[in-house]
Amino acid sequence: MFKICKSSVDEAFDASHNATDESGLDLINRFSMAEGWVGDLANGVIRLGEYAKALHGVDGPECGLLSMMRCYETQDRAHILGLFEQAATTSSSFCYSTTIHHGDGRRQPVFCIGESTGLEEQAEVGTMAGVFLFPKFKISAAALARLA
């Protein structure tokens, strides 16, 4: 994903500020919203946090992968589904980025980093866990059209 848009971050960047003095967590919180998620491979349920639930447009904190992905870029869905399918068969790490489409024309970039574990042990049921990073800006439909 490569996008640029006019900044709408609440806290403007101060050029005199030395960002290298901030911790990684401070910088993540300044430029994005981070929220964890977990998946149960026994039943295919993904549990989202409140922010991710709202941005993905799902009703409850638990949903299936296809329900979560329905707001993603159409051309990205098959690739993301393939990542999850691979991670569901072998303990592994994965990441993806796409854009969430809202009904009002806004777009929200999203980055996901995750891992699956417990798939090699016979007594264990596999799980997935990860984090969503939502940059603190949204892309309007008009701005997106200018970028195309």
Short mmCIF file of C-alpha atoms in Angstrom, two decimals:
data_model
loop_
_atom_site.label_atom_id
_atom_site.label_comp_id
_atom_site.label_asym_id
_atom_site.label_seq_id
_atom_site.Cartn_x
_atom_site.Cartn_y
_atom_site.Cartn_z
CA MET A 1 0.00 0.00 0.00
CA PHE A 2 1.36 3.39 -0.99
CA LYS A 3 -0.87 6.36 -0.19
CA ILE A 4 -0.41 9.99 0.72
CA CYS A 5 -3.00 12.51 1.78
CA LYS A 6 -3.29 15.84 3.50
CA SER A 7 -2.69 15.31 7.20
CA SER A 8 -5.65 15.44 9.55
CA VAL A 9 -3.73 14.25 12.61
CA ASP A 10 -4.96 16.13 15.68
CA GLU A 11 -1.46 16.92 16.90
CA ALA A 12 0.56 18.63 14.17
CA PHE A 13 4.18 17.64 13.69
CA ASP A 14 6.61 20.05 15.35
CA ALA A 15 9.75 20.23 13.19
CA SER A 16 11.81 21.34 16.21
CA HIS A 17 10.76 18.21 18.12
CA ASN A 18 13.26 15.34 18.04
CA ALA A 19 11.20 12.20 17.39
CA THR A 20 14.26 10.02 18.04
CA ASP A 21 13.95 10.96 21.74
CA GLU A 22 10.53 9.29 21.96
CA SER A 23 10.10 5.60 22.69
CA GLY A 24 8.66 3.35 20.01
CA LEU A 25 5.39 3.05 21.95
CA ASP A 26 5.09 6.84 22.21
CA LEU A 27 5.55 7.16 18.47
CA ILE A 28 3.05 4.40 17.72
CA ASN A 29 0.49 6.13 19.94
CA ARG A 30 1.22 9.50 18.34
CA PHE A 31 0.75 8.37 14.76
CA SER A 32 -1.64 5.42 15.06
CA MET A 33 -4.13 3.54 17.16
CA ALA A 34 -2.96 0.02 18.06
CA GLU A 35 -5.30 -2.72 19.23
CA GLY A 36 -4.82 -6.43 19.75
CA TRP A 37 -6.95 -9.28 18.47
CA VAL A 38 -7.09 -13.05 19.05
CA GLY A 39 -8.39 -15.95 16.97
CA ASP A 40 -9.50 -19.41 18.03
CA LEU A 41 -8.62 -21.94 15.35
CA ALA A 42 -10.93 -24.57 16.87
CA ASN A 43 -14.03 -22.59 15.88
CA GLY A 44 -12.69 -19.89 13.51
CA VAL A 45 -13.83 -17.01 15.71
CA ILE A 46 -11.80 -13.79 15.83
CA ARG A 47 -12.19 -11.52 18.85
CA LEU A 48 -11.67 -7.84 18.08
CA GLY A 49 -11.23 -4.88 20.40
CA GLU A 50 -13.77 -2.05 20.49
CA TYR A 51 -11.92 0.21 18.04
CA ALA A 52 -11.25 -2.57 15.50
CA LYS A 53 -14.83 -3.78 15.81
CA ALA A 54 -16.17 -0.32 14.99
CA LEU A 55 -13.77 0.28 12.08
CA HIS A 56 -14.42 -3.16 10.58
CA GLY A 57 -18.18 -2.60 10.86
CA VAL A 58 -18.95 -5.79 12.77
CA ASP A 59 -21.74 -5.93 15.35
CA GLY A 60 -20.15 -7.87 18.18
CA PRO A 61 -16.65 -8.39 19.50
CA GLU A 62 -16.51 -11.84 17.87
CA CYS A 63 -16.75 -12.48 14.16
CA GLY A 64 -15.53 -14.74 11.41
CA LEU A 65 -12.68 -13.89 9.09
CA LEU A 66 -14.92 -13.27 6.07
CA SER A 67 -17.16 -10.92 8.06
CA MET A 68 -14.12 -8.97 9.22
CA MET A 69 -12.68 -8.76 5.70
CA ARG A 70 -15.81 -7.61 3.86
CA CYS A 71 -14.81 -3.93 4.29
CA TYR A 72 -11.28 -4.48 2.89
CA GLU A 73 -10.08 -3.58 -0.61
CA THR A 74 -11.65 -6.14 -2.95
CA GLN A 75 -8.35 -6.97 -4.66
CA ASP A 76 -6.65 -7.66 -1.28
CA ARG A 77 -9.19 -10.11 0.16
CA ALA A 78 -8.01 -13.30 -1.57
CA HIS A 79 -4.39 -12.64 -0.61
CA ILE A 80 -5.31 -11.92 3.04
CA LEU A 81 -7.52 -15.02 3.16
CA GLY A 82 -4.56 -17.04 1.85
CA LEU A 83 -2.33 -15.66 4.64
CA PHE A 84 -4.83 -16.70 7.28
CA GLU A 85 -5.30 -20.14 5.71
CA GLN A 86 -1.54 -20.76 5.71
CA ALA A 87 -1.21 -19.50 9.29
CA ALA A 88 -4.06 -21.82 10.33
CA THR A 89 -2.13 -24.89 9.17
CA THR A 90 1.42 -24.16 10.39
CA SER A 91 2.56 -22.00 13.29
CA SER A 92 3.82 -18.86 11.60
CA SER A 93 3.99 -15.07 11.59
CA PHE A 94 2.28 -12.88 9.00
CA CYS A 95 1.41 -9.29 8.18
CA TYR A 96 -0.70 -7.37 5.70
CA SER A 97 -1.90 -3.88 4.92
CA THR A 98 -5.07 -2.81 3.17
CA THR A 99 -7.72 -0.12 3.33
CA ILE A 100 -11.07 -0.31 5.10
CA HIS A 101 -13.92 1.18 3.08
CA HIS A 102 -16.64 2.96 5.07
CA GLY A 103 -20.15 3.42 3.72
CA ASP A 104 -19.80 7.23 3.74
CA GLY A 105 -16.87 7.18 1.29
CA ARG A 106 -14.06 7.49 3.83
CA ARG A 107 -11.13 5.10 3.74
CA GLN A 108 -9.05 3.94 6.73
CA PRO A 109 -5.65 2.33 6.17
CA VAL A 110 -5.00 -0.70 8.38
CA PHE A 111 -1.89 -2.74 9.08
CA CYS A 112 -2.09 -6.16 10.71
CA ILE A 113 0.74 -8.16 12.26
CA GLY A 114 -0.04 -11.58 13.69
CA GLU A 115 1.09 -15.07 14.48
CA SER A 116 -0.39 -18.51 14.89
CA THR A 117 0.81 -20.93 17.55
CA GLY A 118 0.08 -24.36 18.97
CA LEU A 119 -0.43 -26.12 15.67
CA GLU A 120 2.42 -28.61 16.01
CA GLU A 121 1.47 -29.90 19.47
CA GLN A 122 -1.08 -32.71 19.32
CA ALA A 123 -2.83 -31.86 22.62
CA GLU A 124 -3.12 -28.13 21.94
CA VAL A 125 -5.65 -26.28 19.82
CA GLY A 126 -4.09 -23.60 17.67
CA THR A 127 -4.61 -19.92 18.30
CA MET A 128 -3.83 -16.70 16.51
CA ALA A 129 -3.00 -13.36 18.03
CA GLY A 130 -1.96 -10.05 16.59
CA VAL A 131 -2.27 -6.33 16.50
CA PHE A 132 -4.01 -3.89 14.18
CA LEU A 133 -2.40 -0.52 13.56
CA PHE A 134 -4.74 2.19 12.33
CA PRO A 135 -2.92 5.36 11.22
CA LYS A 136 -4.52 8.46 12.73
CA PHE A 137 -5.84 9.79 9.46
CA LYS A 138 -8.65 8.83 7.16
CA ILE A 139 -8.67 9.23 3.41
CA SER A 140 -11.73 10.98 1.98
CA ALA A 141 -13.22 9.76 -1.28
CA ALA A 142 -12.30 13.09 -2.95
CA ALA A 143 -8.66 12.88 -1.79
CA LEU A 144 -8.47 9.26 -2.93
CA ALA A 145 -9.75 10.23 -6.39
CA ARG A 146 -7.03 12.91 -6.67
CA LEU A 147 -4.38 10.30 -5.84
CA ALA A 148 -5.55 7.85 -8.50
#
